[in-house]
XYZ file of C-alpha atoms in Angstrom:
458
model
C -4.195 102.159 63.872
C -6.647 102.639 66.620
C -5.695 104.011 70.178
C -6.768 103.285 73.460
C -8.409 105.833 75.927
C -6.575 105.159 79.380
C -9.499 106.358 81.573
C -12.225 104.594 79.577
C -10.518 101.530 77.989
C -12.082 102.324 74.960
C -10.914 102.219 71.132
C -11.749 105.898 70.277
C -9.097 107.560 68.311
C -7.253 106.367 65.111
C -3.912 107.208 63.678
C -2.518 106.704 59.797
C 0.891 106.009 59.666
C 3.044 107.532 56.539
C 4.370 105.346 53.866
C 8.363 104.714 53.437
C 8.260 106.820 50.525
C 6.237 109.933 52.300
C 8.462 110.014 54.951
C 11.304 109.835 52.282
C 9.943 112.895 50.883
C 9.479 114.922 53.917
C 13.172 113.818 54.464
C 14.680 115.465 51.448
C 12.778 118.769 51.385
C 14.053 118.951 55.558
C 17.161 118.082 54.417
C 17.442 120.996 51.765
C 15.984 123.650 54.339
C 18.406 122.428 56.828
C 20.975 124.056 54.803
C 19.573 127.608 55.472
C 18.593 126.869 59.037
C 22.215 125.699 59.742
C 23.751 129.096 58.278
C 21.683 131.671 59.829
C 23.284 131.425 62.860
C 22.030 130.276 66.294
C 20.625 134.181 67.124
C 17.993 133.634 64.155
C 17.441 130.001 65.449
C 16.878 131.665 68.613
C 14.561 133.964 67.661
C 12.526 131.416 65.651
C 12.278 129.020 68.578
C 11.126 132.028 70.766
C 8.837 132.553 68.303
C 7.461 129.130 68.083
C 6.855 129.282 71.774
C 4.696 132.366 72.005
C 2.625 130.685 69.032
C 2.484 127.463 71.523
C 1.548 129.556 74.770
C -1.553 130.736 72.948
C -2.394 127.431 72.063
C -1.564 125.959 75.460
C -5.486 124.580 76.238
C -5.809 122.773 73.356
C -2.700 121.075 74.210
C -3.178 120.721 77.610
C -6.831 118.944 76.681
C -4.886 116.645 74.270
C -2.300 115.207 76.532
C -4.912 115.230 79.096
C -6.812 112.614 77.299
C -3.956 111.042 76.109
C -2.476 110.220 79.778
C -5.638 110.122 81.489
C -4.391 112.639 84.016
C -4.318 116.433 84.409
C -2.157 117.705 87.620
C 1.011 116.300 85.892
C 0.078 117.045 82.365
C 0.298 120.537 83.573
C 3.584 120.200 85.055
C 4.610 118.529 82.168
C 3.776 121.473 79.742
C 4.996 124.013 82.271
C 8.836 122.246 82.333
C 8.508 122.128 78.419
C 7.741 126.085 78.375
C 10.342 126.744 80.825
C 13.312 124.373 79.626
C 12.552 126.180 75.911
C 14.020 129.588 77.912
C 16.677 127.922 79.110
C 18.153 125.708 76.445
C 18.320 129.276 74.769
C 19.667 131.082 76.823
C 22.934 128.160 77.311
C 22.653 128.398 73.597
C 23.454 131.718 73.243
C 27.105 131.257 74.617
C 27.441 127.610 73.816
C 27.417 128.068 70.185
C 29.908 130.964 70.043
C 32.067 130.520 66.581
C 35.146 128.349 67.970
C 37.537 126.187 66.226
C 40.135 124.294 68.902
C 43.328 123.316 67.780
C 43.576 119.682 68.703
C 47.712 118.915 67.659
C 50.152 120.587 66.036
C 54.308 120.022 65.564
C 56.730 120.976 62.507
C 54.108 119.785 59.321
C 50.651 119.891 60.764
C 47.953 121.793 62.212
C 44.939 120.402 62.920
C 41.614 122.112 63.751
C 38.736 120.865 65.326
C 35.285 122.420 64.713
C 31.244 120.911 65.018
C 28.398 120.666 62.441
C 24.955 119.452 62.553
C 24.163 116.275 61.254
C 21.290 117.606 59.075
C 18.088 115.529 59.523
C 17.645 113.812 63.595
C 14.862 111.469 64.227
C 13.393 111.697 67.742
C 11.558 108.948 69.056
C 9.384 109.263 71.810
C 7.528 107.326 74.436
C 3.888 107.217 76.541
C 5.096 108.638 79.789
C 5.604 111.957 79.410
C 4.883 112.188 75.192
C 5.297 116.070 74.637
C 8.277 116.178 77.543
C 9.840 113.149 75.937
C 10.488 114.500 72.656
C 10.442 118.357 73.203
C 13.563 117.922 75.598
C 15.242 116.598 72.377
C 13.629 118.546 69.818
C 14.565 122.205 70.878
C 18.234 121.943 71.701
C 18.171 119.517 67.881
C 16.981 122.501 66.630
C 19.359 125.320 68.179
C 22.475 123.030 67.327
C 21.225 123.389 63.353
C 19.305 120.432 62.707
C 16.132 119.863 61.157
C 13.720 117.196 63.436
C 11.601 114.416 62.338
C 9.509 113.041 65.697
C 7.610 110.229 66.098
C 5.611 109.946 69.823
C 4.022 107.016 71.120
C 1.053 105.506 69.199
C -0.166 104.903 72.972
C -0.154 109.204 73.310
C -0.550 110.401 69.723
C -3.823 112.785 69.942
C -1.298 115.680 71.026
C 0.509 115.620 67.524
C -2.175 117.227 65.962
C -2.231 120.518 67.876
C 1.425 120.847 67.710
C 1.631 120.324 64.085
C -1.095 123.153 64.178
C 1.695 125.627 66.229
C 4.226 124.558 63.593
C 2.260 125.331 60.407
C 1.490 128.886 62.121
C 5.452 129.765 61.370
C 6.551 130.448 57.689
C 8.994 127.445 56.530
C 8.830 126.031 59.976
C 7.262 122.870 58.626
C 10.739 121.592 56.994
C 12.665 122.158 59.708
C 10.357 120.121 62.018
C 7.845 117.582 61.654
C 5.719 115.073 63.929
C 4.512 112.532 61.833
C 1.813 109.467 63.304
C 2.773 105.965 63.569
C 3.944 102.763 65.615
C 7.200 100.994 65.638
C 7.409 100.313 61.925
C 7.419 104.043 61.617
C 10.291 104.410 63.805
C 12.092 101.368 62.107
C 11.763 103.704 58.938
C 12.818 106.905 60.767
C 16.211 104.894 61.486
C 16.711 104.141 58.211
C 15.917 107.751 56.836
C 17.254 110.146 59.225
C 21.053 111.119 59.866
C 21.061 110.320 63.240
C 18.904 109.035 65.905
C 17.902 109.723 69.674
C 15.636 107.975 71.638
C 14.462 107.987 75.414
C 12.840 104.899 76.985
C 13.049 101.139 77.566
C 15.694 98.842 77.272
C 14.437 96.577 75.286
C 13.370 99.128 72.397
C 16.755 100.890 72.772
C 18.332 97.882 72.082
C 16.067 97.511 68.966
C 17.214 101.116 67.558
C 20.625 100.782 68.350
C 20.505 97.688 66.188
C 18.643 99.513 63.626
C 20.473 102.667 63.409
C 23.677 100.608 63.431
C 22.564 98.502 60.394
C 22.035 101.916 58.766
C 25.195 103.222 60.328
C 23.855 106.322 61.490
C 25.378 107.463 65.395
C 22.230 107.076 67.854
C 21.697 108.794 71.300
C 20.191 106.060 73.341
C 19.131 106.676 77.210
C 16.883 103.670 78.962
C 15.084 103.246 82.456
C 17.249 101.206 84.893
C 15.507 100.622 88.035
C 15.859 103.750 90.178
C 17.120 103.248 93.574
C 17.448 105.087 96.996
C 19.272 104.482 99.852
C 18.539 105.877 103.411
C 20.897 105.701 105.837
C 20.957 105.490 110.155
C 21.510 109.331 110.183
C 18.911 110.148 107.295
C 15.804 112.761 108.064
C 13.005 109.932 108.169
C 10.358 112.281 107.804
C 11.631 114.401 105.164
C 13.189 111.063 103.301
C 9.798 109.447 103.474
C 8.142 112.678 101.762
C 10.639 112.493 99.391
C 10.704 108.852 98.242
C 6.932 108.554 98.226
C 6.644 111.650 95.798
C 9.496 110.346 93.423
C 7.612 106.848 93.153
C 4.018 107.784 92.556
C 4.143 111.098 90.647
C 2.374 110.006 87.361
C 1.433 107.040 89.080
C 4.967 106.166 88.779
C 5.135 106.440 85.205
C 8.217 108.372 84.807
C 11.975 106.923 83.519
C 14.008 108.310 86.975
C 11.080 107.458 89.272
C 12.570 106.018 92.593
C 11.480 101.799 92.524
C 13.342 100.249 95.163
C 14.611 101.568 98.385
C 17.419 100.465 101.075
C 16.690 101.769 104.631
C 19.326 100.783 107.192
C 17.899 98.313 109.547
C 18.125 100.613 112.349
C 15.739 103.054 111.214
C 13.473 100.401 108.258
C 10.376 99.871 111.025
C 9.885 103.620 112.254
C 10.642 104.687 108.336
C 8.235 101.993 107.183
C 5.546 103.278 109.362
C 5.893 106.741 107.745
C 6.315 105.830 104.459
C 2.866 103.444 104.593
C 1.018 106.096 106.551
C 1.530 108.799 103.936
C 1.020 106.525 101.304
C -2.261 105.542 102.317
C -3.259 109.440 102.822
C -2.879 109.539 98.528
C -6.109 108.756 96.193
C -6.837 107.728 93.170
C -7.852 110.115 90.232
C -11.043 108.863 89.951
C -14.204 109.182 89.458
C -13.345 112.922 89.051
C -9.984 113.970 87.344
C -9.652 116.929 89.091
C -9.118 115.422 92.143
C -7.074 112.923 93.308
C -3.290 112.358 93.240
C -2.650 109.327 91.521
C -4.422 108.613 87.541
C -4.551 105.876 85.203
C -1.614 103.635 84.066
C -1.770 104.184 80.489
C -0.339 101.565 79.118
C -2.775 98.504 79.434
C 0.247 96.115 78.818
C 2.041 97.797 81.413
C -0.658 97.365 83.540
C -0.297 93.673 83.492
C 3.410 93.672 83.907
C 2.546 95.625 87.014
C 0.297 92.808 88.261
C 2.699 90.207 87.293
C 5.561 91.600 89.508
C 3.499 91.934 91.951
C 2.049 88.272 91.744
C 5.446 87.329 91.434
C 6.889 89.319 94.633
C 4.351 88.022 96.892
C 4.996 83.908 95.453
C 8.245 84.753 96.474
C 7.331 85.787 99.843
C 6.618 89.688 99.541
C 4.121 91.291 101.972
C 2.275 94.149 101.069
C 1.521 96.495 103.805
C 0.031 99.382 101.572
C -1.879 99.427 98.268
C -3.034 96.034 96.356
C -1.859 93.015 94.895
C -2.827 94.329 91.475
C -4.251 97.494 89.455
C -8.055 97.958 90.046
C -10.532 98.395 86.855
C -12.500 101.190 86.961
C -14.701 102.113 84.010
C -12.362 100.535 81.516
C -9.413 102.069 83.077
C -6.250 100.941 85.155
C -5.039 101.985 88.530
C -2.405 101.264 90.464
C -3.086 102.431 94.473
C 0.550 103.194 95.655
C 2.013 99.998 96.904
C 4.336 99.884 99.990
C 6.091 95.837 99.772
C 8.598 94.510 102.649
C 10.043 91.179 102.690
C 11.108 91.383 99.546
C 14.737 90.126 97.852
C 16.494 90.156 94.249
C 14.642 87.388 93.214
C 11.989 89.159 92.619
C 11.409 90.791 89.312
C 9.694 94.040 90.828
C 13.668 94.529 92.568
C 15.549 93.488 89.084
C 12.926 94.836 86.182
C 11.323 98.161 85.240
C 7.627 98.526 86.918
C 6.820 102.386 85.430
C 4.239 101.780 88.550
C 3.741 103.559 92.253
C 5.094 100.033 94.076
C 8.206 100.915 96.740
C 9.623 97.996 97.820
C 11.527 98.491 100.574
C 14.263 96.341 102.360
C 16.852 96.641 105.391
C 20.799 96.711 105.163
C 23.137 96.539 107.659
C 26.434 98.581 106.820
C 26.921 100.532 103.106
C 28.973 98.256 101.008
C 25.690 95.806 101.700
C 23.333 98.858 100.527
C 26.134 99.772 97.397
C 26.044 96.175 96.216
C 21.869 96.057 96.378
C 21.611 99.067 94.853
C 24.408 98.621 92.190
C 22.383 95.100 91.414
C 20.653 96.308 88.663
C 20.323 97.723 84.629
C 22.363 101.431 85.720
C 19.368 103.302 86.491
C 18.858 106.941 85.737
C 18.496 108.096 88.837
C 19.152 106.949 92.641
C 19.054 109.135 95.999
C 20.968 109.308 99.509
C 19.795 110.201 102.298
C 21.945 110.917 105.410
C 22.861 113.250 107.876
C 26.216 114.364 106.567
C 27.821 115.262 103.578
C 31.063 113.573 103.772
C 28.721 110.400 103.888
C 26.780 110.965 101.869
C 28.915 111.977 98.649
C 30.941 108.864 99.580
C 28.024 106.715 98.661
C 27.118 108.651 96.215
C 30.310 108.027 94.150
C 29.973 104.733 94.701
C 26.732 104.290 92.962
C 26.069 103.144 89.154
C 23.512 106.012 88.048
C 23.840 108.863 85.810
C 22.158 111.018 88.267
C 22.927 110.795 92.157
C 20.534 113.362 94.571
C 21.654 114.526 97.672
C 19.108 114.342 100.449
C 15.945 114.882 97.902
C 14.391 112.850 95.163
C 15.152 113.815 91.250
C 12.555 114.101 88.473
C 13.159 116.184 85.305
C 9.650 117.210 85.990
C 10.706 119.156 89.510
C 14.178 120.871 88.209
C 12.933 122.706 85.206
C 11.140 125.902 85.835
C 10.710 125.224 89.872
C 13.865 125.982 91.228
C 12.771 127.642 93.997
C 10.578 124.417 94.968
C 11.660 122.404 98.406
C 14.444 120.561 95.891
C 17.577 121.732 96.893
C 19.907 118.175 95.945
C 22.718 118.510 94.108
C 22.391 116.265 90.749
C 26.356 115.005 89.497
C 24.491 113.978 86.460
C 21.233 115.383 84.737
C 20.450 113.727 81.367
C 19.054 116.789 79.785
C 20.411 119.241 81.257
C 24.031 121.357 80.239
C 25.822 121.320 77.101
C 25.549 117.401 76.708
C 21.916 118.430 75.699
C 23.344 119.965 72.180
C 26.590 118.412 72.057
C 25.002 115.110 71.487
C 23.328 116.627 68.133
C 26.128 117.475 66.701
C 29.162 115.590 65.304
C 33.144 116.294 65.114
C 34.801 117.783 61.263
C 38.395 117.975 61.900
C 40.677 120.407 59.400
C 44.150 119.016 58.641
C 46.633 122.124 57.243
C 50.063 121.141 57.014
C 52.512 123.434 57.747
């Protein structure tokens, strides 16, 4: 299976997927060391993760090289690998009191007593995607691992020349090898994974969400399924327009927009859209592309070439529809072989448009007026529940009770939420307060684990 470079366009690396019964194989020798891992108790696991991550510090420029030519860019591949090191420190440390022994008592009367306790589920396939590959999976892989599970990942075959070098870190550990595993391959692989593994979790689109959750059900094993809505923000008549502005333009072009709670449509009360507008287009146009010259630049390749023409086909379709663009282009520029998206500032635009309704994983901000906040709820709420949206306003009390209002699993106060800016930089300019963060708490190892209940009568 060859792979694409996203900064050259050319063919020039090559995967081999395993057969059903290799990754059978690997899945019964995990399973058996799984049974050790489980017991030793989450200080060992501790220990051993801690220990993985020293070996992967040393070998941070060889990874930081690999995802580098895997994404095509390098400012956020190093933010990328930076949240990874630091979320590693801090899914431990939560460990460390989340996985105190505890057995609750969940009912008792006159003949029974009955006890609640969790286990591992053994063997969890992760299953990752392009936009942030090592992210994407290591946010699942570590707290897998702490809760006493043994890991079989499968990336992106769009992002797959990382593997390698991690596989290298692993094989530096005695026994870490069966307890977890990246293994090469495209969606067949992760059809097989589903039918293999105990349980299943998977970050990404809709449409292949759908696809595992059909899968894992037809193998009835439980899957953990999460999938890019179309982020949203909403900027009221009392917001900051400066700092909003900042704020919304860095949320919808960091990777070149490329990331599953990136901010793709925003609501500006009518009051303030023209003098926001203004801002938001004149910073925009400040940003260039990474090219010729990765190290500079702010915005890099799209690596997906098909989503490089979805990009161009929303945008085709937005302006049909009557969509001006006042920043940016009316579709990705070739350059060398590679795709790039300038960041694109549309107005006129309505919710018959596919770039206000669909996914873009592009740096396009589409931007329309409202006139009160139930009109701004409804636009906002008119759309797949996204993982992300943001409110901007002058006050608390309003800004909570739009907040509340909205369909997202993660709501920012005044500020813009990416994973990428909360792990490891919390003394950064982000200062929101998320009522939802995917991957971050004890949902992060409770959904790894699964319910044994003890029934004692009396």
């Amino acid at each position: 299976m060859k792979v694409r470079n996203p900064r050259t366009g050319i063919y020039d690396y090559e995967i081999s997927p395993l057969s059903f019964e290799t990754l059978q194989i690997k899945a019964d020798a995990m399973r058996q060391a799984q049974k050790n891992w489980q017991v030793i108790g989450i200080e060992q696991r501790i220990k051993t993760i801690q220990r993985w991550k020293k070996v992967l510090e040393r070998h941070l420029e060889e990874i930081t090289e690999a995802l580098t030519i895997d994404t095509g860019r390098k400012i956020e591949t190093e933010s990328e690998i930076n949240l990874v090191m630091a979320a590693i420190d801090q899914f431990c440390d939560l460990a460390h009191t989340y996985f105190k022994p505890e057995v609750q008592t969940i009912f008792h009367n006159n003949t029974y007593h009955i006890e609640e306790f969790s286990e591992p589920f053994e063997l969890v396939a992760i299953i990752g995607t392009w936009q942030f590959p090592l992210q994407n999976v290591m946010m699942q892989v570590i707290p897998a691992l702490l809760a006493g599970n043994t890991v079989m990942v499968k990336s992106s075959e769009k992002t797959p020349r990382f593997i390698k070098v991690i596989e290298k870190t692993i094989n530096e550990i005695l026994h870490f090898n069966n307890l977890v595993d990246f293994v090469e391959g495209g969606k067949e692989t992760g059809e097989m994974l589903c039918a293999i593994a105990d349980s299943v979790c998977y970050t990404g689109s809709e449409v292949n969400a759908k696809k595992i959750y059909e899968l894992s059900a037809k193998h009835f094993i439980p899957s953990t399924l999460s999938f890019a809505g179309k982020g949203a923000a909403i900027v009221t008549e009392t917001a900051d327009i400066e700092h909003a502005s900042s704020a919304i333009l860095w949320a919808g072009v960091f990777n070149s927009g490329q990331s599953a709670d990136a901010i793709e449509r925003v609501y500006v009360h009518r009051n303030i859209h023209a003098q926001f507008l203004s801002r938001l287009v004149g910073k925009s146009n400040l940003l260039t592309l990474v090219y010729p010259n990765i190290n500079h630049g702010e915005i890099g390749p799209i690596i997906s070439e098909k989503q490089a023409m979805l990009i161009n086909e929303q945008l085709a379709d937005a302006v049909k529809k009557g969509a001006v663009i006042v920043a940016g282009a009316a579709k990705c520029l070739v350059q060398k072989g590679g795709y790039y998206c300038r960041p694109t500032i549309l107005t006129n635009v309505n919710h018959q448009m596919k770039i206000m309704k669909e996914k873009t994983y592009g740096p396009i901000l589409p931007v329309k007026s409202f006139l009160n906040e139930a009109q701004a709820l409804d636009l906002a709420n008119d759309s797949v529940s996204p993982f992300t949206c943001s409110v901007f306003a002058g006050k608390d009390s309003e800004t909570m009770k739009i907040a509340h209002k909205l369909k997202s699993k993660t709501i920012t106060i005044n500020d813009a939420y990416l994973e990428n800016r909360f792990y490891g930089n919390q003394k950064s300019s982000n200062t929101s307060h998320e009522i939802k963060a995917e991957n971050i708490g004890t949902y992060s190892f409770k959904k790894f684990l699964k319910t044994k209940n003890l029934i004692f009568k009396k």
